[in-house]
């Protein structure tokens, strides 16, 4: 029972993080209506689920994992030897909120999925980071929020699931907390002004002595 409970808690926590379903592909493409919006050749197709618990701190982790996964053969036919950058492969990223589902009986529930207002800029940041870490022209996407036809020619088949660990978003170092200015009571300010007016410098005292002589 303890083992089952730990497994359930682990799956529950992972379900509430960013998830990537990685498929090794010979090719993949996305169409919306009659229009093809993205296409890749040999490489990976990654379905991305962004939950309410996902943080932008998980993006670098996901980018590093995607680029380092050794799921391709080398030139000698050795399996699991090279990553997508080694073979100069292509990557298709497709946002898929249904990965954040929970089942209520036979019906899926998606309340764990981050709403589009937050998940779209999150997904865009993931795409931007992946393109910056690899090659911009080798990273393609679908059409966020659209009803898409995703054509995947899985090579193998090979499918892996990446669940990002809980990583807090790093604070912006440029933003420093501003010190609050403590306002002095009006009476204290008047007292300081009075003391300043009656205080004399050594030069002023010397001048007074000379004038007196």
XYZ file of C-alpha atoms in Angstrom:
213
model
C 0.000 0.000 0.000
C 2.832 2.385 0.842
C 4.456 1.741 -2.558
C 1.169 2.393 -4.351
C 0.643 5.618 -2.396
C 4.141 6.891 -3.222
C 3.641 6.022 -6.908
C 0.268 7.800 -6.972
C 1.701 10.922 -5.328
C 4.632 10.913 -7.760
C 2.325 10.655 -10.789
C 0.087 13.383 -9.362
C 3.011 15.758 -8.885
C 4.397 15.057 -12.362
C 0.981 15.541 -13.895
C 1.007 19.054 -12.537
C 4.361 19.962 -14.097
C 5.408 20.673 -17.669
C 5.345 17.475 -19.727
C 6.956 16.690 -23.062
C 6.052 13.590 -25.085
C 8.985 13.015 -27.431
C 8.674 10.916 -30.572
C 11.557 10.060 -32.860
C 10.285 10.744 -36.351
C 11.221 10.251 -39.973
C 9.010 13.279 -40.648
C 6.190 15.291 -39.070
C 3.870 18.059 -40.196
C 0.978 20.159 -38.914
C -1.964 21.414 -40.938
C -4.781 23.757 -39.962
C -7.688 23.398 -42.346
C -6.071 22.992 -45.740
C -2.924 24.944 -44.823
C 0.327 23.330 -43.764
C 1.755 25.474 -40.951
C 4.842 23.448 -40.060
C 6.937 20.555 -41.355
C 10.132 18.753 -40.318
C 12.179 15.853 -41.605
C 14.243 13.417 -39.535
C 14.320 14.399 -35.886
C 11.751 14.741 -33.116
C 8.130 15.708 -32.663
C 7.433 16.957 -29.143
C 3.935 17.347 -27.710
C 4.079 19.856 -24.839
C 1.662 20.035 -21.925
C 1.760 23.168 -19.734
C -0.014 22.943 -16.396
C -1.029 25.504 -13.800
C 2.006 24.430 -11.774
C 4.492 24.898 -14.623
C 7.120 27.593 -14.133
C 9.477 29.278 -16.574
C 12.306 27.891 -14.466
C 11.504 24.520 -16.077
C 12.126 25.770 -19.605
C 15.969 25.537 -19.529
C 15.661 22.000 -18.117
C 13.317 20.939 -20.917
C 15.490 22.536 -23.614
C 18.615 20.805 -22.310
C 16.853 17.431 -22.146
C 15.419 17.678 -25.652
C 18.782 18.534 -27.169
C 20.717 15.897 -25.234
C 18.419 12.847 -25.607
C 20.377 10.098 -27.349
C 17.640 8.434 -29.383
C 19.354 8.177 -32.775
C 21.761 5.676 -34.299
C 25.326 6.565 -35.187
C 26.943 5.988 -38.580
C 27.800 2.411 -37.558
C 24.211 1.535 -36.703
C 24.732 1.663 -32.940
C 21.417 2.477 -31.202
C 20.915 5.268 -28.655
C 24.216 6.881 -29.588
C 23.439 10.371 -30.879
C 21.187 13.297 -30.035
C 19.268 15.545 -32.401
C 22.092 18.092 -32.636
C 24.610 15.379 -33.547
C 22.569 14.382 -36.595
C 21.502 17.992 -37.308
C 17.898 16.849 -37.087
C 14.757 18.945 -36.882
C 12.283 19.474 -34.041
C 8.537 19.994 -34.207
C 6.968 21.491 -31.059
C 3.202 21.199 -30.640
C 1.301 22.565 -27.644
C -1.130 19.968 -26.252
C -3.093 20.864 -23.104
C -4.711 17.392 -22.976
C -1.455 16.045 -21.522
C -2.479 17.745 -18.259
C -5.626 15.674 -17.893
C -7.077 13.767 -14.981
C -9.756 11.131 -15.475
C -13.111 11.370 -13.754
C -14.460 7.971 -14.576
C -14.257 7.735 -18.355
C -14.285 11.503 -18.929
C -11.035 13.514 -19.061
C -10.856 16.703 -17.019
C -8.389 19.476 -17.913
C -8.600 21.826 -14.916
C -4.849 21.282 -14.307
C -3.994 22.765 -17.714
C -2.817 26.377 -17.735
C -5.331 28.675 -19.530
C -4.349 29.926 -22.960
C -3.694 33.470 -21.717
C -0.760 32.136 -19.703
C 0.259 29.021 -21.619
C 0.660 30.746 -24.999
C 3.456 33.131 -23.890
C 4.934 30.230 -21.893
C 5.009 28.026 -25.001
C 6.431 30.897 -27.077
C 9.239 31.271 -24.528
C 10.009 27.549 -24.804
C 10.171 27.790 -28.608
C 12.360 30.892 -28.409
C 14.753 29.256 -25.927
C 15.046 26.071 -27.989
C 15.761 28.016 -31.163
C 18.409 30.075 -29.370
C 20.078 26.945 -27.965
C 20.018 25.063 -31.298
C 19.305 26.403 -34.805
C 16.304 28.622 -35.374
C 15.420 27.193 -38.783
C 15.413 23.616 -37.449
C 12.702 24.234 -34.846
C 9.124 24.364 -36.159
C 5.763 24.654 -34.390
C 2.080 24.094 -34.938
C -0.544 26.819 -34.523
C -1.268 27.505 -30.860
C -4.924 27.098 -29.893
C -6.012 25.958 -33.347
C -7.640 22.656 -34.270
C -4.646 20.938 -35.821
C -4.030 17.789 -37.814
C -0.657 16.504 -36.592
C 0.919 13.994 -38.963
C 3.661 12.004 -37.228
C 5.731 9.322 -38.942
C 7.151 7.720 -35.795
C 10.480 6.026 -36.492
C 10.842 2.843 -34.463
C 8.452 3.481 -32.870
C 10.317 5.457 -30.200
C 8.344 7.524 -27.672
C 9.652 9.021 -24.423
C 7.913 11.066 -21.740
C 9.755 13.955 -20.059
C 8.278 15.370 -16.855
C 10.035 18.527 -15.710
C 10.936 18.594 -12.007
C 9.596 21.367 -9.832
C 11.895 24.332 -10.444
C 11.153 27.799 -9.113
C 11.528 30.735 -11.463
C 14.723 32.680 -10.744
C 14.194 36.260 -9.601
C 15.387 39.071 -11.842
C 18.785 40.179 -10.492
C 18.406 43.621 -12.031
C 15.418 44.418 -9.896
C 16.614 45.460 -6.452
C 14.195 46.176 -3.640
C 13.878 49.891 -3.053
C 14.469 51.159 0.430
C 11.537 52.945 1.902
C 12.202 56.517 2.857
C 11.354 57.107 6.472
C 9.580 60.410 6.825
C 10.570 62.451 9.851
C 8.031 64.317 11.903
C 7.705 68.013 11.055
C 8.938 69.009 14.550
C 12.143 66.972 14.115
C 12.848 68.626 10.744
C 12.402 72.103 12.241
C 14.772 71.190 15.103
C 17.441 70.023 12.615
C 17.102 73.238 10.593
C 17.497 75.286 13.792
C 20.644 73.363 14.778
C 22.114 73.806 11.280
C 21.522 77.546 11.431
C 23.307 77.918 14.798
C 26.223 75.605 13.965
C 29.413 77.393 12.812
C 32.419 75.980 11.009
C 36.049 76.508 12.191
C 36.610 78.937 9.296
C 33.616 81.005 10.329
C 34.825 81.131 13.965
C 38.315 82.242 12.845
C 36.773 85.058 10.780
C 34.742 86.233 13.777
C 37.909 86.358 15.945
C 39.807 88.389 13.303
C 36.922 90.852 12.943
C 36.838 91.315 16.706
C 40.548 92.171 16.818
